[in-house]
Every structure is written in C-alpha cells, then in structure tokens.
Short mmCIF file of C-alpha atoms in Angstrom, two decimals:
data_model
loop_
_atom_site.label_atom_id
_atom_site.label_comp_id
_atom_site.label_asym_id
_atom_site.label_seq_id
_atom_site.Cartn_x
_atom_site.Cartn_y
_atom_site.Cartn_z
CA MET A 18 90.43 39.46 -49.30
CA ALA A 19 91.71 38.26 -52.69
CA GLY A 20 93.14 41.59 -53.51
CA ARG A 21 90.39 42.30 -55.99
CA THR A 22 88.61 45.96 -56.73
CA LEU A 23 85.12 45.69 -56.06
CA THR A 24 81.90 47.87 -57.37
CA HIS A 25 78.50 47.99 -56.81
CA LYS A 26 77.68 46.24 -60.14
CA THR A 27 80.31 43.40 -59.06
CA GLU A 28 78.38 42.85 -55.72
CA ILE A 29 75.15 42.99 -57.42
CA ARG A 30 76.02 40.25 -60.04
CA GLU A 31 78.07 38.18 -57.67
CA VAL A 32 76.08 38.15 -54.80
CA ASN A 33 72.96 40.13 -54.98
CA GLY A 34 73.53 42.29 -52.74
CA TRP A 35 72.59 46.11 -52.87
CA ARG A 36 74.27 47.97 -49.90
CA LEU A 37 78.28 47.90 -50.74
CA ALA A 38 78.50 51.26 -49.71
CA ALA A 39 77.02 50.62 -46.37
CA VAL A 40 79.09 47.60 -45.83
CA ILE A 41 82.05 49.70 -46.66
CA HIS A 42 81.21 52.08 -44.21
CA LYS A 43 80.66 49.80 -41.20
CA LEU A 44 84.05 48.01 -42.11
CA ARG A 45 85.84 51.55 -42.13
CA ALA A 46 83.91 53.11 -39.36
CA GLU A 47 83.60 50.24 -36.75
CA TYR A 48 86.26 47.77 -37.66
CA HIS A 49 89.06 50.14 -38.93
CA TRP A 50 89.62 48.48 -42.26
CA PRO A 51 92.30 50.16 -44.30
CA ILE A 52 89.52 50.34 -47.57
CA GLU A 53 90.58 52.61 -50.32
CA ASP A 54 88.05 54.06 -52.97
CA ARG A 55 88.15 56.09 -55.98
CA TYR A 56 85.73 57.22 -58.71
CA ARG A 57 86.30 55.41 -62.09
CA GLY A 58 85.40 55.44 -65.76
CA LYS A 59 82.80 57.63 -67.40
CA ASP A 60 80.09 56.56 -65.47
CA ASN A 61 82.09 57.65 -62.41
CA ILE A 62 81.29 54.28 -60.33
CA LYS A 63 83.15 54.10 -57.10
CA HIS A 64 85.58 51.23 -56.98
CA TYR A 65 86.69 49.79 -53.50
CA TRP A 66 89.78 47.85 -52.50
CA LEU A 67 92.14 46.55 -49.49
CA ARG A 68 95.18 48.98 -49.25
CA PRO A 69 98.08 46.92 -50.72
CA GLY A 70 99.93 44.99 -48.18
CA THR A 71 96.92 44.49 -45.97
CA ASP A 72 97.20 41.16 -43.73
CA PRO A 73 93.33 39.67 -43.97
CA GLN A 74 94.58 37.78 -40.38
CA LYS A 75 95.10 41.01 -38.48
CA LEU A 76 92.03 42.89 -39.38
CA ARG A 77 89.02 42.63 -36.84
CA TYR A 78 85.95 41.24 -38.44
CA PRO A 79 82.28 41.37 -37.91
CA PRO A 80 80.29 38.48 -36.49
CA SER A 81 78.69 37.79 -40.01
CA ALA A 82 82.50 37.39 -41.65
CA ALA A 83 84.31 35.78 -39.00
CA HIS A 84 84.29 32.57 -40.56
CA LEU A 85 86.37 33.96 -43.33
CA LEU A 86 89.27 33.85 -40.95
CA ASP A 87 88.82 30.02 -40.60
CA GLU A 88 88.68 29.92 -44.31
CA ASP A 89 91.91 31.72 -44.81
CA ALA A 90 93.98 29.53 -42.55
CA ALA A 91 92.76 26.13 -44.30
#
C-alpha cells in the first residue's frame, strides 16, 4: 500500500511469513489487484509491487485485510 516493492525475503524478515507468492496469486486471481512482478538480481528473486497510480481505496480486500481500509482513511 505504501508503494514498496516486496520480495519473499522481505516477507520473512518483516512478518515471519512464508507464502508471499500464494498471497499474491490470491490477490490477483480473486480480488483483481493490479500487482506487477519481475525477477531481479543475480539471485533471480521475484519482486512484487502494485501498479503505479493504483488507488488503495478502490481495491477489493480479503476479509483478513479489510481493516487496512479503515487505517488508510484515518
């Protein structure tokens, strides 16, 4: 939401998660989020980001993340 690029390493480091690709897939397939990705660097790590200009208020949120809409409005 903050315009950051995320990788699997970021997810592990910041939230102890292990399923970033699965979450990205669900957000794209079921919620139609405009998420872009690209493999980068010598280790060929996939990076994910929201398409520039995406309005977070117009995205559909899964129930587990619906509270993010309220936080953005505050």
